[in-house]
mmCIF file of C-alpha atoms in Angstrom:
data_model
loop_
_atom_site.group_PDB
_atom_site.id
_atom_site.type_symbol
_atom_site.label_atom_id
_atom_site.label_comp_id
_atom_site.label_asym_id
_atom_site.label_seq_id
_atom_site.Cartn_x
_atom_site.Cartn_y
_atom_site.Cartn_z
ATOM 1 C CA MET A 1 85.336 102.395 117.780
ATOM 2 C CA LYS A 2 84.908 103.939 114.689
ATOM 3 C CA VAL A 3 83.667 102.320 110.772
ATOM 4 C CA PHE A 4 85.252 103.792 108.317
ATOM 5 C CA THR A 5 83.612 102.373 105.148
ATOM 6 C CA LYS A 6 83.081 102.460 101.481
ATOM 7 C CA SER A 7 81.963 100.073 98.498
ATOM 8 C CA LEU A 8 83.842 98.682 96.061
ATOM 9 C CA SER A 9 82.061 98.637 93.577
ATOM 10 C CA SER A 10 82.393 102.386 93.938
ATOM 11 C CA LEU A 11 86.134 102.668 93.506
ATOM 12 C CA ALA A 12 88.664 103.255 90.330
ATOM 13 C CA LEU A 13 91.622 100.777 90.020
ATOM 14 C CA ILE A 14 93.996 103.256 90.629
ATOM 15 C CA THR A 15 93.481 106.903 92.171
ATOM 16 C CA THR A 16 96.248 109.499 91.254
ATOM 17 C CA PHE A 17 96.309 113.062 92.598
ATOM 18 C CA ALA A 18 99.192 115.603 90.458
ATOM 19 C CA ALA A 19 101.343 117.058 92.775
ATOM 20 C CA ALA A 20 101.653 120.518 92.557
ATOM 21 C CA PRO A 21 104.643 123.090 92.829
ATOM 22 C CA ALA A 22 105.825 122.336 95.809
ATOM 23 C CA SER A 23 108.597 124.588 97.548
ATOM 24 C CA ALA A 24 110.994 123.863 99.677
ATOM 25 C CA ASP A 25 109.020 122.885 102.758
ATOM 26 C CA ASP A 26 106.018 121.189 101.121
ATOM 27 C CA PHE A 27 105.850 118.926 100.852
ATOM 28 C CA VAL A 28 104.561 115.022 98.137
ATOM 29 C CA ILE A 29 103.221 111.690 99.751
ATOM 30 C CA GLY A 30 102.571 108.759 97.672
ATOM 31 C CA LEU A 31 101.047 105.982 98.903
ATOM 32 C CA SER A 32 102.229 102.357 96.101
ATOM 33 C CA ASN A 33 98.995 100.462 97.312
ATOM 34 C CA SER A 34 100.020 96.584 96.033
ATOM 35 C CA TYR A 35 96.328 95.478 95.752
ATOM 36 C CA TYR A 36 93.003 96.371 95.623
ATOM 37 C CA GLY A 37 90.672 93.650 95.795
ATOM 38 C CA ASN A 38 88.754 93.590 98.428
ATOM 39 C CA THR A 39 87.205 95.380 101.024
ATOM 40 C CA TRP A 40 89.966 95.668 103.609
ATOM 41 C CA ARG A 41 92.005 97.189 100.977
ATOM 42 C CA HIS A 42 90.113 100.169 99.763
ATOM 43 C CA ILE A 43 89.221 100.598 103.664
ATOM 44 C CA MET A 44 92.759 101.212 104.318
ATOM 45 C CA VAL A 45 92.793 103.288 101.193
ATOM 46 C CA ASP A 46 90.098 105.908 102.612
ATOM 47 C CA ALA A 47 91.458 106.258 105.344
ATOM 48 C CA TYR A 48 95.462 107.001 103.891
ATOM 49 C CA GLU A 49 93.636 109.327 101.463
ATOM 50 C CA ALA A 50 91.477 110.909 104.802
ATOM 51 C CA ALA A 51 94.487 111.929 106.583
ATOM 52 C CA ALA A 52 96.817 113.606 103.628
ATOM 53 C CA GLU A 53 92.971 115.460 102.874
ATOM 54 C CA GLU A 54 93.278 117.042 106.524
ATOM 55 C CA ALA A 55 97.700 117.114 106.170
ATOM 56 C CA LYS A 56 96.659 119.092 103.105
ATOM 57 C CA THR A 57 93.836 121.204 104.307
ATOM 58 C CA SER A 58 96.109 122.261 107.126
ATOM 59 C CA GLY A 59 99.127 122.976 104.690
ATOM 60 C CA ARG A 60 101.430 120.350 106.534
ATOM 61 C CA ILE A 61 101.906 119.389 102.178
ATOM 62 C CA ALA A 62 101.348 119.804 99.268
ATOM 63 C CA ASP A 63 99.697 116.838 97.619
ATOM 64 C CA PHE A 64 99.011 113.283 97.563
ATOM 65 C CA VAL A 65 99.427 110.253 94.682
ATOM 66 C CA THR A 66 97.716 106.813 95.498
ATOM 67 C CA LEU A 67 97.974 103.935 93.038
ATOM 68 C CA ASN A 68 96.789 100.875 93.407
ATOM 69 C CA GLY A 69 98.431 97.260 92.003
ATOM 70 C CA ASP A 70 96.313 94.891 90.804
ATOM 71 C CA GLY A 71 98.751 92.178 93.263
ATOM 72 C CA SER A 72 102.158 92.112 90.738
ATOM 73 C CA VAL A 73 105.159 92.293 91.159
ATOM 74 C CA GLU A 74 105.766 94.418 88.209
ATOM 75 C CA ALA A 75 102.831 96.800 88.522
ATOM 76 C CA GLN A 76 104.406 98.424 91.476
ATOM 77 C CA VAL A 77 107.864 98.093 90.415
ATOM 78 C CA ALA A 78 106.274 100.547 87.294
ATOM 79 C CA HIS A 79 103.427 102.551 90.345
ATOM 80 C CA ILE A 80 107.220 103.138 92.447
ATOM 81 C CA ASN A 81 109.504 104.270 89.482
ATOM 82 C CA ASP A 82 107.274 106.469 88.822
ATOM 83 C CA LEU A 83 106.797 108.513 92.108
ATOM 84 C CA ILE A 84 110.297 108.347 91.890
ATOM 85 C CA LEU A 85 109.526 110.711 88.849
ATOM 86 C CA ARG A 86 107.467 112.630 90.341
ATOM 87 C CA GLY A 87 110.259 113.397 92.856
ATOM 88 C CA VAL A 88 107.982 112.566 95.917
ATOM 89 C CA ASP A 89 109.167 112.949 99.039
ATOM 90 C CA ALA A 90 107.901 110.302 100.972
ATOM 91 C CA ILE A 91 106.013 107.005 99.388
ATOM 92 C CA LEU A 92 103.762 104.673 102.324
ATOM 93 C CA VAL A 93 104.467 100.302 100.686
ATOM 94 C CA VAL A 94 101.749 97.983 100.365
ATOM 95 C CA ALA A 95 104.879 94.973 99.015
ATOM 96 C CA ALA A 96 103.279 92.740 96.341
ATOM 97 C CA SER A 97 106.478 90.726 97.603
ATOM 98 C CA GLU A 98 108.489 91.438 100.982
ATOM 99 C CA THR A 99 111.487 90.980 98.852
ATOM 100 C CA ALA A 100 110.964 91.433 94.311
ATOM 101 C CA LEU A 101 110.789 95.030 95.903
ATOM 102 C CA ASN A 102 113.633 95.803 97.294
ATOM 103 C CA GLY A 103 115.699 97.251 94.393
ATOM 104 C CA VAL A 104 112.879 99.430 93.291
ATOM 105 C CA VAL A 105 112.875 100.530 97.294
ATOM 106 C CA GLU A 106 116.735 100.314 97.080
ATOM 107 C CA ARG A 107 116.830 103.726 94.172
ATOM 108 C CA ALA A 108 113.882 105.157 95.771
ATOM 109 C CA CYS A 109 116.004 105.804 98.904
ATOM 110 C CA ALA A 110 119.177 106.711 96.885
ATOM 111 C CA ALA A 111 117.456 109.715 94.936
ATOM 112 C CA GLY A 112 116.707 110.835 98.614
ATOM 113 C CA ILE A 113 112.912 109.550 99.275
ATOM 114 C CA LEU A 114 111.733 108.200 102.170
ATOM 115 C CA VAL A 115 110.414 104.851 102.057
ATOM 116 C CA VAL A 116 107.907 103.531 104.897
ATOM 117 C CA GLY A 117 106.800 100.008 104.683
ATOM 118 C CA PHE A 118 103.288 99.063 105.806
ATOM 119 C CA ASP A 119 101.529 96.178 106.918
ATOM 120 C CA ASN A 120 103.385 93.907 103.504
ATOM 121 C CA VAL A 121 106.402 95.583 103.745
ATOM 122 C CA PRO A 122 109.576 95.461 102.007
ATOM 123 C CA THR A 123 112.739 94.380 103.363
ATOM 124 C CA ALA A 124 115.372 96.211 102.425
ATOM 125 C CA GLU A 125 116.812 98.252 104.836
ATOM 126 C CA CYS A 126 116.852 101.994 103.884
ATOM 127 C CA ALA A 127 112.472 101.476 104.694
ATOM 128 C CA TYR A 128 110.965 102.478 107.679
ATOM 129 C CA LYS A 129 108.637 98.907 108.780
ATOM 130 C CA LEU A 130 105.510 99.157 110.565
ATOM 131 C CA THR A 131 105.353 95.536 110.809
ATOM 132 C CA VAL A 132 102.127 93.652 111.916
ATOM 133 C CA ASP A 133 103.104 90.278 113.469
ATOM 134 C CA PHE A 134 100.986 88.229 111.118
ATOM 135 C CA GLN A 135 102.621 84.837 112.197
ATOM 136 C CA ASP A 136 101.249 85.439 115.596
ATOM 137 C CA TYR A 137 98.281 86.723 114.211
ATOM 138 C CA GLY A 138 97.212 83.839 111.974
ATOM 139 C CA THR A 139 98.385 81.439 115.214
ATOM 140 C CA THR A 140 95.655 83.877 117.772
ATOM 141 C CA THR A 141 92.809 83.254 115.506
ATOM 142 C CA ALA A 142 93.646 80.328 114.267
ATOM 143 C CA ARG A 143 94.018 78.530 117.964
ATOM 144 C CA GLY A 144 90.066 81.194 119.004
ATOM 145 C CA VAL A 145 88.918 78.353 116.446
ATOM 146 C CA ALA A 146 90.889 75.398 117.528
ATOM 147 C CA ASP A 147 89.569 75.611 121.100
ATOM 148 C CA VAL A 148 85.629 76.213 119.452
ATOM 149 C CA MET A 149 85.767 72.812 118.382
ATOM 150 C CA GLY A 150 87.496 71.461 121.213
ATOM 151 C CA GLY A 151 91.099 70.770 119.056
ATOM 152 C CA GLU A 152 88.863 67.735 117.157
ATOM 153 C CA GLY A 153 87.657 67.358 114.231
ATOM 154 C CA ASN A 154 88.146 67.727 110.403
ATOM 155 C CA LEU A 155 89.318 71.317 109.041
ATOM 156 C CA LEU A 156 89.207 73.871 105.573
ATOM 157 C CA VAL A 157 91.863 75.651 105.347
ATOM 158 C CA VAL A 158 91.523 78.853 103.475
ATOM 159 C CA ARG A 159 94.495 80.513 102.710
ATOM 160 C CA GLY A 160 95.391 83.646 100.983
ATOM 161 C CA MET A 161 97.514 85.743 98.215
ATOM 162 C CA ARG A 162 99.991 82.896 96.639
ATOM 163 C CA GLY A 163 103.179 83.778 96.822
ATOM 164 C CA ASN A 164 102.110 86.972 99.542
ATOM 165 C CA GLY A 165 104.614 86.861 102.741
ATOM 166 C CA ALA A 166 102.254 88.316 104.852
ATOM 167 C CA GLU A 167 100.157 85.924 103.852
ATOM 168 C CA ASN A 168 103.157 82.347 104.204
ATOM 169 C CA ALA A 169 103.509 84.349 108.219
ATOM 170 C CA ILE A 170 99.321 83.103 109.170
ATOM 171 C CA TYR A 171 100.050 80.226 107.767
ATOM 172 C CA SER A 172 103.235 79.325 108.959
ATOM 173 C CA GLY A 173 100.947 81.110 112.356
ATOM 174 C CA GLN A 174 98.378 77.829 111.746
ATOM 175 C CA GLN A 175 100.852 74.966 111.076
ATOM 176 C CA ASN A 176 102.330 76.208 114.943
ATOM 177 C CA VAL A 177 98.284 75.316 116.246
ATOM 178 C CA LEU A 178 98.036 72.342 113.950
ATOM 179 C CA ASN A 179 101.093 70.623 115.112
ATOM 180 C CA ASP A 180 99.804 71.069 118.973
ATOM 181 C CA ASN A 181 96.564 70.051 118.061
ATOM 182 C CA PRO A 182 96.880 66.571 116.004
ATOM 183 C CA GLY A 183 93.323 65.884 117.007
ATOM 184 C CA LEU A 184 92.883 68.253 113.420
ATOM 185 C CA ASN A 185 92.869 66.860 110.742
ATOM 186 C CA VAL A 186 92.893 68.538 107.378
ATOM 187 C CA VAL A 187 90.904 67.720 105.151
ATOM 188 C CA ALA A 188 91.802 70.568 101.805
ATOM 189 C CA GLU A 189 93.126 73.610 101.609
ATOM 190 C CA LEU A 190 91.635 76.524 99.033
ATOM 191 C CA PHE A 191 93.062 79.766 97.876
ATOM 192 C CA GLY A 192 90.763 81.698 97.781
ATOM 193 C CA GLU A 193 93.035 85.127 98.494
ATOM 194 C CA TRP A 194 91.845 87.091 100.283
ATOM 195 C CA SER A 195 88.474 88.134 98.330
ATOM 196 C CA GLY A 196 85.022 87.318 99.467
ATOM 197 C CA PRO A 197 83.591 85.928 96.336
ATOM 198 C CA VAL A 198 87.066 84.273 95.144
ATOM 199 C CA ALA A 199 86.919 82.583 99.041
ATOM 200 C CA GLN A 200 83.212 81.648 98.526
ATOM 201 C CA ALA A 201 83.859 80.399 94.498
ATOM 202 C CA GLU A 202 86.156 78.139 96.354
ATOM 203 C CA VAL A 203 84.611 77.088 98.585
ATOM 204 C CA ALA A 204 81.576 76.358 97.051
ATOM 205 C CA ASN A 205 82.891 73.794 94.682
ATOM 206 C CA ALA A 206 84.729 72.150 97.196
ATOM 207 C CA LEU A 207 82.321 71.802 100.295
ATOM 208 C CA PRO A 208 80.485 68.928 98.432
ATOM 209 C CA ASN A 209 83.535 66.000 97.396
ATOM 210 C CA LEU A 210 85.005 66.873 101.460
ATOM 211 C CA PRO A 211 83.595 65.490 104.746
ATOM 212 C CA HIS A 212 81.436 67.726 106.669
ATOM 213 C CA ILE A 213 83.346 70.735 108.092
ATOM 214 C CA ASP A 214 84.367 71.235 111.805
ATOM 215 C CA GLY A 215 86.084 74.051 111.699
ATOM 216 C CA VAL A 216 87.318 76.723 109.250
ATOM 217 C CA PHE A 217 91.168 78.881 109.156
ATOM 218 C CA ALA A 218 90.105 81.891 106.984
ATOM 219 C CA GLN A 219 93.054 84.876 106.391
ATOM 220 C CA GLY A 220 91.416 88.081 106.314
ATOM 221 C CA GLY A 221 90.033 90.123 103.978
ATOM 222 C CA GLY A 222 86.752 89.606 103.245
ATOM 223 C CA ASP A 223 87.195 85.767 102.995
ATOM 224 C CA ALA A 224 85.474 84.613 105.938
ATOM 225 C CA TYR A 225 81.924 85.979 104.627
ATOM 226 C CA GLY A 226 82.550 84.425 101.335
ATOM 227 C CA VAL A 227 83.377 80.551 103.199
ATOM 228 C CA LEU A 228 80.194 81.299 105.810
ATOM 229 C CA GLN A 229 78.059 82.427 102.498
ATOM 230 C CA ALA A 230 78.747 79.100 100.944
ATOM 231 C CA PHE A 231 77.994 76.495 103.955
ATOM 232 C CA LEU A 232 75.316 78.656 104.386
ATOM 233 C CA GLN A 233 73.993 78.170 101.303
ATOM 234 C CA SER A 234 74.805 74.027 101.199
ATOM 235 C CA SER A 235 71.959 72.531 103.180
ATOM 236 C CA ASP A 236 74.185 70.149 104.416
ATOM 237 C CA TYR A 237 75.762 72.470 107.454
ATOM 238 C CA ALA A 238 71.763 73.810 108.053
ATOM 239 C CA GLY A 239 72.049 75.188 111.578
ATOM 240 C CA ASP A 240 74.873 73.537 111.580
ATOM 241 C CA ILE A 241 77.881 76.088 110.217
ATOM 242 C CA PRO A 242 81.441 75.381 112.118
ATOM 243 C CA PRO A 243 83.913 78.147 113.553
ATOM 244 C CA ILE A 244 84.974 80.380 110.990
ATOM 245 C CA SER A 245 87.980 82.621 111.723
ATOM 246 C CA GLY A 246 87.000 86.364 110.815
ATOM 247 C CA GLY A 247 88.540 89.268 109.372
ATOM 248 C CA ASN A 248 86.826 91.457 110.957
ATOM 249 C CA SER A 249 84.553 92.279 107.709
ATOM 250 C CA THR A 250 81.125 94.361 109.292
ATOM 251 C CA ASP A 251 79.435 91.332 106.881
ATOM 252 C CA PHE A 252 80.620 88.639 108.900
ATOM 253 C CA VAL A 253 80.595 89.832 112.471
ATOM 254 C CA ASN A 254 77.124 91.359 111.727
ATOM 255 C CA TRP A 255 75.880 87.552 110.579
ATOM 256 C CA TRP A 256 78.763 86.217 113.847
ATOM 257 C CA ARG A 257 76.579 88.059 116.185
ATOM 258 C CA GLN A 258 72.544 87.554 115.252
ATOM 259 C CA ALA A 259 74.323 83.824 115.463
ATOM 260 C CA ASN A 260 76.144 84.258 119.235
ATOM 261 C CA ALA A 261 72.343 85.524 120.385
ATOM 262 C CA ASP A 262 69.850 83.344 118.819
ATOM 263 C CA SER A 263 72.592 79.711 119.324
ATOM 264 C CA GLY A 264 75.724 80.385 121.440
ATOM 265 C CA TYR A 265 78.134 80.512 117.637
ATOM 266 C CA SER A 266 81.456 80.964 118.898
ATOM 267 C CA THR A 267 84.195 81.891 116.448
ATOM 268 C CA VAL A 268 87.443 84.355 117.155
ATOM 269 C CA SER A 269 88.136 87.735 114.355
ATOM 270 C CA ALA A 270 90.921 89.437 113.698
ATOM 271 C CA ALA A 271 92.821 91.745 111.553
ATOM 272 C CA PRO A 272 95.099 94.266 111.221
ATOM 273 C CA ASP A 273 93.730 97.644 111.485
ATOM 274 C CA PRO A 274 92.831 99.276 108.404
ATOM 275 C CA SER A 275 93.994 102.569 110.079
ATOM 276 C CA ILE A 276 97.208 101.812 109.444
ATOM 277 C CA GLY A 277 96.306 103.745 106.073
ATOM 278 C CA ALA A 278 96.025 107.623 108.484
ATOM 279 C CA SER A 279 99.027 106.137 111.107
ATOM 280 C CA ALA A 280 101.346 105.620 107.923
ATOM 281 C CA LEU A 281 100.633 109.316 106.232
ATOM 282 C CA TRP A 282 100.972 110.664 109.802
ATOM 283 C CA PHE A 283 104.173 108.518 111.028
ATOM 284 C CA ALA A 284 106.299 109.038 107.045
ATOM 285 C CA LEU A 285 105.031 112.335 108.150
ATOM 286 C CA ASN A 286 106.318 113.255 110.890
ATOM 287 C CA ILE A 287 109.651 112.150 109.873
ATOM 288 C CA LEU A 288 109.973 114.876 107.247
ATOM 289 C CA GLU A 289 109.703 117.011 109.172
ATOM 290 C CA GLY A 290 112.252 116.050 112.310
ATOM 291 C CA ALA A 291 110.798 113.142 114.009
ATOM 292 C CA THR A 292 113.735 109.205 114.392
ATOM 293 C CA PRO A 293 111.612 106.955 115.705
ATOM 294 C CA GLU A 294 113.105 102.923 114.949
ATOM 295 C CA LYS A 295 113.258 101.777 112.113
ATOM 296 C CA VAL A 296 110.833 98.536 112.604
ATOM 297 C CA THR A 297 108.563 100.050 114.702
ATOM 298 C CA PRO A 298 105.673 97.330 115.903
ATOM 299 C CA TYR A 299 101.444 97.961 114.818
ATOM 300 C CA PRO A 300 98.817 96.442 116.373
ATOM 301 C CA VAL A 301 95.821 94.360 115.144
ATOM 302 C CA THR A 302 92.008 94.267 116.156
ATOM 303 C CA LEU A 303 91.195 91.164 118.548
ATOM 304 C CA LEU A 304 87.368 90.335 118.833
ATOM 305 C CA THR A 305 85.763 87.744 120.618
ATOM 306 C CA ASP A 306 81.700 86.888 121.454
ATOM 307 C CA ASP A 307 82.446 89.321 124.603
ATOM 308 C CA ASP A 308 82.989 91.933 122.436
ATOM 309 C CA LEU A 309 80.071 91.673 120.457
ATOM 310 C CA ALA A 310 77.518 93.425 122.130
ATOM 311 C CA SER A 311 79.935 97.056 122.214
ATOM 312 C CA LEU A 312 80.602 97.057 119.276
ATOM 313 C CA GLY A 313 77.750 98.875 117.966
ATOM 314 C CA ASP A 314 75.939 99.881 114.522
ATOM 315 C CA LEU A 315 77.985 98.284 111.953
ATOM 316 C CA PRO A 316 77.059 99.441 108.386
ATOM 317 C CA ASP A 317 77.587 96.922 105.677
ATOM 318 C CA ASN A 318 80.095 96.237 102.944
ATOM 319 C CA SER A 319 82.596 97.499 105.532
ATOM 320 C CA VAL A 320 85.155 96.642 108.311
ATOM 321 C CA VAL A 321 85.209 97.290 112.023
ATOM 322 C CA SER A 322 88.214 99.691 112.277
ATOM 323 C CA VAL A 323 89.844 101.602 115.453
ATOM 324 C CA GLU A 324 90.329 105.010 115.124
ATOM 325 C CA ARG A 325 93.828 106.145 115.444
ATOM 326 C CA PRO A 326 94.423 110.200 114.719
ATOM 327 C CA GLU A 327 98.090 111.232 114.406
ATOM 328 C CA SER A 328 97.582 111.571 118.193
ATOM 329 C CA TRP A 329 97.756 108.929 117.959
ATOM 330 C CA VAL A 330 100.630 107.939 115.830
ATOM 331 C CA LEU A 331 103.284 110.927 118.391
ATOM 332 C CA GLU A 332 102.404 108.951 121.363
ATOM 333 C CA ASN A 333 101.784 105.367 120.400
ATOM 334 C CA LEU A 334 104.960 105.330 117.422
ATOM 335 C CA LEU A 335 107.213 107.914 117.422
ATOM 336 C CA ASN A 336 106.966 108.194 121.278
#
């Protein structure tokens, strides 16, 4: 596994690369990323930009554009309209809403622009989609925590970004596990917004008013490490941290690995891989060059269990465990 890393504090909210004048054979590709507020999104953008730089250096694209939003539909609609006006050849979209962007996506398609949605995808029929099964992801991680809990105990549910389609799907998957485990008692639901600092603050504020927590369903994006910090700072949980479903942040995984070695702490961690940013770039470029994949293509998540911890090697802080997926992987697994 290769681990991509980038400090959150070193990056601006919106980064743009001015599209160079292109000949008929030169492509310009734009990314409209709805939200930039966690490590996963930063690393996803890094992966996309690294692949785009590779494609540009090799002469396969003329340039690329990156627009990062604030999580709102309004900002993303403005960004996609901007990309349409720039006359880009393809727009990659991580959607703030599965449905609210359909109008502007269809406008892009009508202008002859290839649209590829990934991670959280718009439902517009004209768009190609790299889809993550977020409901299955929610079920898998929740089941892992429920198994560690023995199917019984008080449960804290830390949700993601309000109103987001992926968030709703993850939550639905978690509900499947609750339906199968009547011994699990949900004592509180909080919104951590897929952010470590937000999740930490919300959980820290809630813990003094809650009964003892035996397990936590989290959603990813770095929230698990924030949840963990809230428990570590509570004297009521000294030496008794409940299983928390992780989102593959290296800070959480490093703590988990040490706690597993010291005391047998057990949980699961999973996430849509941030390398999907690069995969989406290669996927779109190959379509521009003549590939004809299905309109909907599944994309795998990266799942970690206790058994995987020893094989991960040294992991840097403030990063995400990620499998490197070069263009050759995309050709074999997404376009074959």
